[in-house]
Coordinates of C-alpha atoms in Angstrom, one line a residue:
X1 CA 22.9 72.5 -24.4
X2 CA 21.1 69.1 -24.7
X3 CA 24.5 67.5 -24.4
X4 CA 26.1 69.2 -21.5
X5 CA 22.5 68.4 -19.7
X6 CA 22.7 64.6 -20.8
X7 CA 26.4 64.6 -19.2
X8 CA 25.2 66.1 -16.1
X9 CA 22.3 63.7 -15.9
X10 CA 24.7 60.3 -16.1
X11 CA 27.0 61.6 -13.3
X12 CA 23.6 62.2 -10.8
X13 CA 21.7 58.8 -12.0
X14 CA 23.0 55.4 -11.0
X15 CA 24.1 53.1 -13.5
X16 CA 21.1 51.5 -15.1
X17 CA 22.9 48.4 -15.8
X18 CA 23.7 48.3 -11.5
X19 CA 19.7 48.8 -11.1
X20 CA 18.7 46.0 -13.6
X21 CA 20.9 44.0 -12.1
X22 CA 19.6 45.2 -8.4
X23 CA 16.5 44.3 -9.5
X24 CA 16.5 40.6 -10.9
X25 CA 18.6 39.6 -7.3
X26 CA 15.7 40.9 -5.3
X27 CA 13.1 38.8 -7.7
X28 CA 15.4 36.1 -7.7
X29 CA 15.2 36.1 -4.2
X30 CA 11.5 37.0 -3.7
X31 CA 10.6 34.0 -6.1
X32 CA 13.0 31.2 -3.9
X33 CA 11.3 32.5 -0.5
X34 CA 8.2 32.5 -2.4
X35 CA 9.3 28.7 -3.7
X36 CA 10.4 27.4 -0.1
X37 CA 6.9 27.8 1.1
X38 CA 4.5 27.6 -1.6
X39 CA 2.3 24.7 -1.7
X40 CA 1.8 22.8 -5.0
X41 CA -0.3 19.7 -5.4
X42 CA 2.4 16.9 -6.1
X43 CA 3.7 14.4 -4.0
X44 CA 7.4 12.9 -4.1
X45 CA 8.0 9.6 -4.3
X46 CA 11.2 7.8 -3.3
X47 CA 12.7 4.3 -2.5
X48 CA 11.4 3.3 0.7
X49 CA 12.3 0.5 3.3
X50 CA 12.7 -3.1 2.0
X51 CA 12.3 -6.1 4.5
X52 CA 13.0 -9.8 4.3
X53 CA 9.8 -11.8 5.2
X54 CA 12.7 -14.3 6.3
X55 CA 14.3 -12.2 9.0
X56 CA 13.6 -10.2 12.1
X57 CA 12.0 -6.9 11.8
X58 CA 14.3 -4.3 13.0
X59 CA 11.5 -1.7 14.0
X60 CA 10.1 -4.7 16.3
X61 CA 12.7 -6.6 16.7
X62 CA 10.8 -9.8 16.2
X63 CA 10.6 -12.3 13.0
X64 CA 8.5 -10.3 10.3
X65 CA 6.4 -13.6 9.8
X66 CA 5.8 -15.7 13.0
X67 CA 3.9 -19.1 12.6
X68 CA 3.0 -20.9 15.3
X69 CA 1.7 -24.3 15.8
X70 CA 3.5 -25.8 12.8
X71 CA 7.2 -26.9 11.7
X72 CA 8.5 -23.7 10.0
X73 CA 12.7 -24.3 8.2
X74 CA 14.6 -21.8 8.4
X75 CA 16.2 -20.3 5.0
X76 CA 19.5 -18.2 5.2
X77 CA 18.5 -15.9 2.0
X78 CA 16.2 -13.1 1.0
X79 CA 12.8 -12.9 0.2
X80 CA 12.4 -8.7 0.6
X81 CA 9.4 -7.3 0.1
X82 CA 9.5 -3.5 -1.0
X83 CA 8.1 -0.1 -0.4
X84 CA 7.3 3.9 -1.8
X85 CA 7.8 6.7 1.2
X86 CA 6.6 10.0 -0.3
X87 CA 6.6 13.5 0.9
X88 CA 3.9 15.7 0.6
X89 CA 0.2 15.3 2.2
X90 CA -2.5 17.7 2.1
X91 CA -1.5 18.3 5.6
X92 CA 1.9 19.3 5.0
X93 CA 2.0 19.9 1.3
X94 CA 5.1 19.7 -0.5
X95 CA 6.7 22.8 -1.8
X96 CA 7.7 24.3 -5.0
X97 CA 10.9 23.9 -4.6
X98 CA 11.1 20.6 -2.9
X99 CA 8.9 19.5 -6.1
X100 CA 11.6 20.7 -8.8
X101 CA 14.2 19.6 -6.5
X102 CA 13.0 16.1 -6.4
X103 CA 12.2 16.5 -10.2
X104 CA 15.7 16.8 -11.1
X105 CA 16.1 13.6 -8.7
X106 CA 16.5 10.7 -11.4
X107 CA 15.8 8.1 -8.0
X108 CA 12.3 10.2 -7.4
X109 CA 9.0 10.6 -8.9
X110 CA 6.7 13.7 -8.7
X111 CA 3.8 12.7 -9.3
X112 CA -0.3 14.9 -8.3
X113 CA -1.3 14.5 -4.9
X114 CA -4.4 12.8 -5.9
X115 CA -2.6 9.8 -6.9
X116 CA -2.0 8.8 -3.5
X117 CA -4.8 11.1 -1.4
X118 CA -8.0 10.9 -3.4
X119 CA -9.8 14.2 -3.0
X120 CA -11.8 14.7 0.2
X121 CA -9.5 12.3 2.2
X122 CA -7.3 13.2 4.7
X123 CA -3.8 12.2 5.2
X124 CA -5.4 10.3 8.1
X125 CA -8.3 8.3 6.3
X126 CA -5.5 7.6 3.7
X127 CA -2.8 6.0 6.1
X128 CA -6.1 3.9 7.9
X129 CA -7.2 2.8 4.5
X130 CA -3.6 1.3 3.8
X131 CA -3.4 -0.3 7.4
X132 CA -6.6 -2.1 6.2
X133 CA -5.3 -3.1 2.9
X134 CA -2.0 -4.2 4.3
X135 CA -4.3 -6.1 7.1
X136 CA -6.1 -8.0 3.8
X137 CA -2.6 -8.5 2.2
X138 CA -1.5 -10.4 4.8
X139 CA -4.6 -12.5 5.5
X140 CA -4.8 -12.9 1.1
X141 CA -1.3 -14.0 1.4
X142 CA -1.6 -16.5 3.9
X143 CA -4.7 -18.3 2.2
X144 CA -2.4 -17.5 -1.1
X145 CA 0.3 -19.8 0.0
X146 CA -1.5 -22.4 2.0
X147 CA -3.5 -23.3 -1.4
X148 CA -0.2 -23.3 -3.2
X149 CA 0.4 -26.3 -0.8
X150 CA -3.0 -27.8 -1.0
X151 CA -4.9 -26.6 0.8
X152 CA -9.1 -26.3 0.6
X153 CA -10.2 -22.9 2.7
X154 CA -13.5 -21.7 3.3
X155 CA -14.4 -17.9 3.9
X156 CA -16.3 -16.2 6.9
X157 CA -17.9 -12.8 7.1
X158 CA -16.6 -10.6 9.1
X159 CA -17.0 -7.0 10.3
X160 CA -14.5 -4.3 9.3
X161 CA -16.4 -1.0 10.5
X162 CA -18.8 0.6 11.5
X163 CA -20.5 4.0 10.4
X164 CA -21.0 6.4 13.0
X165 CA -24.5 7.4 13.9
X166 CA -26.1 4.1 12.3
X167 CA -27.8 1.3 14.0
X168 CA -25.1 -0.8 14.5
X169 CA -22.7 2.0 16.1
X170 CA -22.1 0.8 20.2
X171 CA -23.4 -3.2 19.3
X172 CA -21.7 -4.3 16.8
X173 CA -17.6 -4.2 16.6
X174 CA -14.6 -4.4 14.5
X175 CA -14.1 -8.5 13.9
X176 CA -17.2 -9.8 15.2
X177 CA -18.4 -12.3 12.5
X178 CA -21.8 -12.6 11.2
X179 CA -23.1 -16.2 11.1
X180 CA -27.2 -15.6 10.3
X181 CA -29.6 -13.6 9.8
X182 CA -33.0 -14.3 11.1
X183 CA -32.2 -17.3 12.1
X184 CA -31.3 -18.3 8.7
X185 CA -27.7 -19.1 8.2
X186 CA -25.7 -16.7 6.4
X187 CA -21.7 -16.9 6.7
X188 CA -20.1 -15.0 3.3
X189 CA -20.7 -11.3 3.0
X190 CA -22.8 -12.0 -0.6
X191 CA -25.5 -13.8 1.9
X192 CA -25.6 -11.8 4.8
X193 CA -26.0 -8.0 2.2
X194 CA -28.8 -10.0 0.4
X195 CA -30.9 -11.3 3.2
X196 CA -30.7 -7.5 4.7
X197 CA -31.5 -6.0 1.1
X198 CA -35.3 -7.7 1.9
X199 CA -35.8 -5.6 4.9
X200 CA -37.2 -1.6 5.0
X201 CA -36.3 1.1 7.4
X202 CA -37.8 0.9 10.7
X203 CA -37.7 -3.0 10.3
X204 CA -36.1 -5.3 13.2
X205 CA -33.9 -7.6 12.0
X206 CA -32.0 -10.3 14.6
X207 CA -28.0 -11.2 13.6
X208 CA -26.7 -14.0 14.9
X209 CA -22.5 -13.0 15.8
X210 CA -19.9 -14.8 17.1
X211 CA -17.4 -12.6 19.1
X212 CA -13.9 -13.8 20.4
X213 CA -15.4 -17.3 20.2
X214 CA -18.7 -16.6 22.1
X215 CA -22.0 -16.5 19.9
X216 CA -24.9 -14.0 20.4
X217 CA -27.2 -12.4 18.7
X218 CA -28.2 -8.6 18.6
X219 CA -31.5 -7.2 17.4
X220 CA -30.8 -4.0 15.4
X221 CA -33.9 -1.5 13.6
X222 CA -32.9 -1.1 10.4
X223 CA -32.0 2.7 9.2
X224 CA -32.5 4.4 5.5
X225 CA -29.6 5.3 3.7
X226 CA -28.2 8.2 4.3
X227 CA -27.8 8.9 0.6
X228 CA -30.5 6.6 -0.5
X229 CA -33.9 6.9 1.4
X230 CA -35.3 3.9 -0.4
X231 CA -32.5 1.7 1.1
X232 CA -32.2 0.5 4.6
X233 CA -28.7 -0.6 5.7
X234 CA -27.8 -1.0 9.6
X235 CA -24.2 0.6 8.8
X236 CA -21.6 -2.0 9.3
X237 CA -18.9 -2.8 6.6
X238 CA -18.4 -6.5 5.4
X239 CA -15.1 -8.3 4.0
X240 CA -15.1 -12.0 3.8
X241 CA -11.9 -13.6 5.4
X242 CA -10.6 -16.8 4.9
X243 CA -10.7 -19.6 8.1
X244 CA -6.9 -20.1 8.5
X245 CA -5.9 -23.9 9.8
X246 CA -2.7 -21.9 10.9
X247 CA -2.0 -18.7 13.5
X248 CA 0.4 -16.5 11.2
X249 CA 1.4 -13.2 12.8
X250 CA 3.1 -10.3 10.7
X251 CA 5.5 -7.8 12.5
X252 CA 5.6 -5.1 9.6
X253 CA 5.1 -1.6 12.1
X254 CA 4.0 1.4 10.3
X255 CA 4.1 0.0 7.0
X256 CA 0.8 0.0 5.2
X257 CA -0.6 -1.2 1.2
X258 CA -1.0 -4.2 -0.4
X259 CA 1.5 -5.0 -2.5
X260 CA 3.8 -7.4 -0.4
X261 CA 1.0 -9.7 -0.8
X262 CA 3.2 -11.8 -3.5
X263 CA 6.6 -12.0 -1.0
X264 CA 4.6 -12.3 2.2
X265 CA 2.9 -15.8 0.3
X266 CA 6.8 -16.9 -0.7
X267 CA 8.1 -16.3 2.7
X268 CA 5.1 -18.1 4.2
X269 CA 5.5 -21.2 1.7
X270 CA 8.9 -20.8 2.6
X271 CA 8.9 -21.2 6.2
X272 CA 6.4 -24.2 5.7
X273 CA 8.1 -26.3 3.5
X274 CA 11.3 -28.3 3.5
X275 CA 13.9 -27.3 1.0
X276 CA 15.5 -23.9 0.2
X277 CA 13.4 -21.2 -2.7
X278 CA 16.1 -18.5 -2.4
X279 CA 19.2 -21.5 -2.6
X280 CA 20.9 -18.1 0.0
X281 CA 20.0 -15.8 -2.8
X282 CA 18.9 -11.7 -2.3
X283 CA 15.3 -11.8 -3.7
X284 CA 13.2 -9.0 -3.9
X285 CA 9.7 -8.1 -5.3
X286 CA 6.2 -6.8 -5.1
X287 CA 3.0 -7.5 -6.2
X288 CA -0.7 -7.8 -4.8
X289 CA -1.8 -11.4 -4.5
X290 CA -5.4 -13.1 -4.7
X291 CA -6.2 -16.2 -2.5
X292 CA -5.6 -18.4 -6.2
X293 CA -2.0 -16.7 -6.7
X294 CA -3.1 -14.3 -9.2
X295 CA -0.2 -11.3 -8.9
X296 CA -1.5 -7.7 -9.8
X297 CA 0.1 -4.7 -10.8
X298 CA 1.6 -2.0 -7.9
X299 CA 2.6 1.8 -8.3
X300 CA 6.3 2.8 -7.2
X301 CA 8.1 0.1 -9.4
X302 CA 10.7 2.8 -10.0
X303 CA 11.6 3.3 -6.4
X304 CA 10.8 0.0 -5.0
X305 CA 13.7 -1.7 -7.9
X306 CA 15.9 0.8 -6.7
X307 CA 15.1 0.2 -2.8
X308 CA 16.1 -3.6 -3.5
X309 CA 19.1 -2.9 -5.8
X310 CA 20.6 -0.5 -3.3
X311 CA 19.9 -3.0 -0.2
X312 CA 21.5 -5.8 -1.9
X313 CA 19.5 -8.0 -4.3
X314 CA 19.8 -9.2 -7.8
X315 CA 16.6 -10.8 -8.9
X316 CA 13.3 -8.9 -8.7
X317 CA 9.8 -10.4 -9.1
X318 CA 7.6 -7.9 -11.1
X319 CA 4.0 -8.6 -11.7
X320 CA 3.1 -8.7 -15.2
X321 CA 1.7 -5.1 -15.4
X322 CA 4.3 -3.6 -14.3
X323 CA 7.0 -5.1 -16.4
X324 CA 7.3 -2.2 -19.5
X325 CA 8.2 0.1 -16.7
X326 CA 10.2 -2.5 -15.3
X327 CA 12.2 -2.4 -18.0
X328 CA 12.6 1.3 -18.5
X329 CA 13.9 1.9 -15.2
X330 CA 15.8 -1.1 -13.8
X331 CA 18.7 -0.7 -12.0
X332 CA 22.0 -2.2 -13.4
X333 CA 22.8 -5.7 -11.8
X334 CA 19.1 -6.6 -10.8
X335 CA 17.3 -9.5 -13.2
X336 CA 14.0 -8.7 -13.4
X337 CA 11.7 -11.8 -13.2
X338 CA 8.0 -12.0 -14.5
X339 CA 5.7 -13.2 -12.1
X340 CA 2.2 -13.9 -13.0
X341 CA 0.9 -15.9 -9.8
X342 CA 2.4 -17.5 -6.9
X343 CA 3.3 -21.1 -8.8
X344 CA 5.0 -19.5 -11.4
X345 CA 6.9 -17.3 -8.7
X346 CA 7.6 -20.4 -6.9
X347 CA 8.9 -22.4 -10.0
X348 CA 11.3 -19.6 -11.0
X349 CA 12.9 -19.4 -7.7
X350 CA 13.6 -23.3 -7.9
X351 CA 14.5 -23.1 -11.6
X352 CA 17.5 -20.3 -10.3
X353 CA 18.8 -22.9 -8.5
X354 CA 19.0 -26.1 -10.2
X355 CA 19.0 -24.2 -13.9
X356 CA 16.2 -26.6 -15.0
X357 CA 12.9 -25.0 -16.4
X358 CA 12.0 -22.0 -17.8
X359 CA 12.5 -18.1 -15.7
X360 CA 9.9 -15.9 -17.6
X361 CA 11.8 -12.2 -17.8
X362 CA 9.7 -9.0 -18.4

């Protein structure tokens, strides 16, 4: 009986093999629609545009470094500066499946969202933060490879924002420079946050400003700090900025950051002095510069060596930092070139050419 039951059973059920199979396809395919649209907290990180300070923009269509007001030569090679685009912002977060897509990507790098938007920051405040930095770069750079020539600068304060809802919202603005407080001279930021540390809230205090050339002075009442009572502050932000002898403009569009501070101070020296660096040469590299030539460590080496390998160069300037990583990942046919400051950037490129002195490799 049990057997004769068992046989009718198999010819009214489906085949269980069919059903398990049934089964997995519609997971399968539950778990890639769930995968095409489900957030995860990683960016991706790929090579991104590389320009030559020594060219024309093509986004603008103008030279990416204009000086005017002094003898620039022209130089027929490459002195490429190099960038990271990404995908995925807390805005429009990357997927799961984009991430293990790109993971599998040997030219990409997943890496958590809070390396590039710090938590609490927008997409927005993120892109405005590296339009500042790539603002600083650019002034760094220029003060970079005028003292590389010889030349003694002197620094300015000068206002980069302003908080909204404190004293100095609606009087003071973006650029005006701070020259005194009181009365009392004061031109570096150091100065001007030390004299304004000896007043209390409710306190007047009198700054001296000099705005698109014109001096006046504006009498602000100074406000307690929104997260420290006991301080007063009148809400402005301070950078100092070095007082350039020269008018250098930078056509870079969109592109934000600091770390084409090292090529924009080569392709200014360049255009300033007689003589060739780049002897026609591709040269690419990266690195954050201080107004001494001190080059500091970038993130993206990865991408931004395989940006410049793919767009034609074969030397690379790496900061020091960045050289074990260098190493790890550089592309065949590129020399990697260790760069410390701007002199020793400067000497390499001239020791390429003539094959006299030393090239320090990574």
């Amino acid at each position: 009986m049990v057997s004769d039951v068992s046989r009718r059973l198999r010819g009214r059920l489906p085949n269980r093999r069919a059903l398990t199979l049934t089964v997995v396809a519609v997971l399968v395919l539950l778990l890639a629609l769930a995968g095409a649209v489900m957030p995860v907290p990683y960016v991706s990180l790929r090579p991104g545009p590389t320009l030559n300070t020594l060219g024309v923009n093509p986004q603008t269509d103008k030279p990416l470094i204009e000086i005017t007001g002094e003898q620039t030569y022209a130089d027929n090679g490459h002195l490429n500066f190099t960038t990271v685009a990404y995908t995925g912002d807390p805005d429009r977060p990357l997927t799961l499946y984009g991430a293990l897509r790109d993971w599998l990507d040997p030219d990409r790098a997943v890496v958590p969202q809070e390396t590039i938007f710090p938590k609490g920051e927008t997409a927005e405040e993120v892109e405005q933060e590296n339009t500042a930095l790539m603002a600083d770069s650019q002034q760094t750079s220029v003060a970079a490879a005028l003292t590389q020539m010889g030349e003694k600068l002197t620094t300015e304060s000068v206002v980069v924002g302003v908080e909204k809802g404190m004293p100095a919202e609606g009087t003071l603005e973006t650029g005006d420079k701070i020259t005194a407080v009181d009365g009392t001279p004061a031109t570096q930021t150091a100065q001007i946050t030390g004299k304004l540390r000896e007043y209390k809230a409710g306190q007047q205090v009198t700054l001296t400003v000099v705005r698109d050339g014109k001096e006046r002075t504006e009498t602000l009442t100074m406000a307690a700090h929104p997260k420290e009572p006991d301080k007063a502050v009148v809400g402005v932000k301070l950078a100092d900025r070095y007082v350039l002898p020269i008018d250098v403009k930078m056509n870079v569009g969109d592109i934000g950051g600091p770390s084409a501070g090292l090529m924009f101070a080569l392709g200014i020296y360049e255009l300033l002095t007689p003589g060739s660096l780049t002897g026609g040469k591709f040269i690419a590299g990266t690195g954050t510069i201080t107004m001494d030539g001190q080059v500091g460590a970038i993130g993206g080496i990865q991408q931004k060596m395989i940006a410049a390998r793919d767009a034609g160069a074969t030397v690379f300037l790496v900061p020091p930092g960045n050289c074990p990583a260098a190493l790890d990942a550089a592309p065949d046919g590129l020399r990697l070139v260790k760069a410390e400051t701007l002199d020793s950037a400067v000497k390499s490129l001239q020791a390429l050419q003539d094959g006299k002195g030393q090239v320090p490799a990574c």
